mmCIF file of C-alpha atoms in Angstrom:
data_model
loop_
_atom_site.group_PDB
_atom_site.id
_atom_site.type_symbol
_atom_site.label_atom_id
_atom_site.label_comp_id
_atom_site.label_asym_id
_atom_site.label_seq_id
_atom_site.Cartn_x
_atom_site.Cartn_y
_atom_site.Cartn_z
ATOM 1 C CA MET X 28 -0.036 -0.008 0.117
ATOM 2 C CA ARG X 29 1.598 3.382 -1.133
ATOM 3 C CA ALA X 30 2.563 5.591 1.673
ATOM 4 C CA ILE X 31 3.967 9.088 1.245
ATOM 5 C CA TRP X 32 5.896 10.721 4.225
ATOM 6 C CA ASP X 33 6.290 14.536 4.080
ATOM 7 C CA GLY X 34 8.736 14.689 6.919
ATOM 8 C CA GLU X 35 6.043 15.171 9.393
ATOM 9 C CA THR X 36 2.991 13.067 8.514
ATOM 10 C CA LEU X 37 2.550 9.682 6.775
ATOM 11 C CA ARG X 38 -0.355 9.759 4.143
ATOM 12 C CA PHE X 39 -1.916 7.696 1.428
ATOM 13 C CA ARG X 40 -1.376 8.812 -2.330
ATOM 14 C CA SER X 41 -5.075 10.452 -1.650
ATOM 15 C CA GLY X 42 -3.408 12.732 0.935
ATOM 16 C CA LYS X 43 -5.586 11.336 3.714
ATOM 17 C CA GLN X 44 -3.433 10.819 6.868
ATOM 18 C CA ILE X 45 -2.450 7.359 8.046
ATOM 19 C CA ASN X 46 -2.944 6.754 11.738
ATOM 20 C CA ALA X 47 0.334 4.918 12.453
ATOM 21 C CA PRO X 48 1.583 4.560 16.027
ATOM 22 C CA LYS X 49 3.935 7.160 17.265
ATOM 23 C CA TRP X 50 6.875 4.936 17.643
ATOM 24 C CA PHE X 51 6.505 4.018 13.987
ATOM 25 C CA VAL X 52 6.598 7.542 12.547
ATOM 26 C CA ASP X 53 9.302 8.789 15.243
ATOM 27 C CA GLY X 54 11.694 6.509 13.413
ATOM 28 C CA LEU X 55 11.315 8.114 10.142
ATOM 29 C CA PRO X 56 13.721 11.125 9.142
ATOM 30 C CA LYS X 57 12.536 14.606 8.476
ATOM 31 C CA THR X 58 13.102 13.986 4.585
ATOM 32 C CA PRO X 59 10.235 13.243 2.547
ATOM 33 C CA LEU X 60 10.073 9.703 1.517
ATOM 34 C CA ASP X 61 7.947 7.556 -0.779
ATOM 35 C CA GLY X 62 7.484 3.892 -0.473
ATOM 36 C CA GLU X 63 4.831 1.116 0.544
ATOM 37 C CA LEU X 64 3.697 -0.273 3.692
ATOM 38 C CA TRP X 65 4.010 -3.943 3.355
ATOM 39 C CA ILE X 66 3.643 -7.117 5.403
ATOM 40 C CA GLY X 67 4.040 -9.804 2.899
ATOM 41 C CA ARG X 68 2.728 -11.122 -0.504
ATOM 42 C CA GLY X 69 -0.981 -11.768 -0.791
ATOM 43 C CA THR X 70 -1.717 -9.867 2.259
ATOM 44 C CA PHE X 71 -3.132 -6.674 0.996
ATOM 45 C CA GLU X 72 -6.484 -6.959 2.617
ATOM 46 C CA ARG X 73 -4.925 -7.562 5.906
ATOM 47 C CA LEU X 74 -2.516 -4.864 5.581
ATOM 48 C CA SER X 75 -5.503 -2.507 4.564
ATOM 49 C CA GLY X 76 -7.422 -3.235 7.841
ATOM 50 C CA ILE X 77 -4.457 -2.467 9.852
ATOM 51 C CA VAL X 78 -3.494 0.719 8.201
ATOM 52 C CA ARG X 79 -7.153 2.186 7.871
ATOM 53 C CA LYS X 80 -7.885 2.028 11.488
ATOM 54 C CA GLU X 81 -8.554 5.480 13.163
ATOM 55 C CA VAL X 82 -6.815 4.041 16.370
ATOM 56 C CA PRO X 83 -3.813 2.142 15.389
ATOM 57 C CA ASP X 84 -3.327 -1.320 17.067
ATOM 58 C CA ASP X 85 0.262 -1.472 18.135
ATOM 59 C CA ALA X 86 0.634 -5.165 17.993
ATOM 60 C CA GLU X 87 -0.575 -5.226 14.291
ATOM 61 C CA TRP X 88 1.633 -2.405 13.118
ATOM 62 C CA ARG X 89 4.760 -4.306 14.494
ATOM 63 C CA GLN X 90 4.337 -6.393 11.311
ATOM 64 C CA VAL X 91 4.261 -3.551 8.845
ATOM 65 C CA ARG X 92 7.271 -2.401 7.092
ATOM 66 C CA TYR X 93 7.779 0.839 5.184
ATOM 67 C CA MET X 94 9.493 -0.192 2.113
ATOM 68 C CA LEU X 95 11.130 2.969 0.678
ATOM 69 C CA PHE X 96 11.835 3.405 -3.101
ATOM 70 C CA GLU X 97 12.227 7.243 -3.744
ATOM 71 C CA LEU X 98 13.080 10.603 -2.290
ATOM 72 C CA PRO X 99 10.428 12.892 -3.758
ATOM 73 C CA GLY X 100 11.890 16.201 -5.101
ATOM 74 C CA ALA X 101 15.357 15.295 -4.085
ATOM 75 C CA PRO X 102 18.179 16.608 -6.654
ATOM 76 C CA GLY X 103 20.375 14.010 -8.522
ATOM 77 C CA ASP X 104 20.167 10.999 -10.713
ATOM 78 C CA PHE X 105 18.475 7.652 -9.555
ATOM 79 C CA ASP X 106 21.874 6.316 -8.353
ATOM 80 C CA THR X 107 22.525 9.305 -6.304
ATOM 81 C CA ARG X 108 19.041 9.347 -4.798
ATOM 82 C CA LEU X 109 19.057 5.428 -4.081
ATOM 83 C CA ALA X 110 22.545 5.803 -2.244
ATOM 84 C CA ARG X 111 20.800 8.617 0.028
ATOM 85 C CA LEU X 112 17.801 6.580 0.361
ATOM 86 C CA ARG X 113 19.778 3.654 1.833
ATOM 87 C CA SER X 114 21.800 5.930 3.902
ATOM 88 C CA LEU X 115 18.567 7.311 5.444
ATOM 89 C CA ALA X 116 17.111 3.808 5.850
ATOM 90 C CA ASP X 117 20.239 2.690 7.540
ATOM 91 C CA THR X 118 20.483 5.521 9.997
ATOM 92 C CA ALA X 119 16.671 5.672 10.829
ATOM 93 C CA GLY X 120 17.401 3.386 13.582
ATOM 94 C CA ALA X 121 14.028 1.721 12.827
ATOM 95 C CA PRO X 122 14.087 -1.943 11.568
ATOM 96 C CA TRP X 123 10.697 -1.474 9.836
ATOM 97 C CA VAL X 124 12.149 1.176 7.338
ATOM 98 C CA GLN X 125 13.938 -0.414 4.521
ATOM 99 C CA ALA X 126 15.263 0.839 1.068
ATOM 100 C CA VAL X 127 13.825 -1.417 -1.655
ATOM 101 C CA PRO X 128 16.064 -1.016 -4.717
#
């Protein structure tokens, strides 16, 4: 499920805020990110149920990973952005944040 991080708020592509637990977003950098929330192949409906709740269920969110694939608006070619993306994921200190490519 696509998720955009603007440096302060996690949102769906539609712009609606995703009510993720505080610990989940506290692990994200202040840099805008584009990626997908993911728990595994063939689990979209279960993931959708987790991330669309108004009040997040902490235990369910422990299964969710934020798989990063782009830095919106960042300068440089793809390889440059990818290197920065990987660095941000590594320094986030959050095991649920991973660079995809």
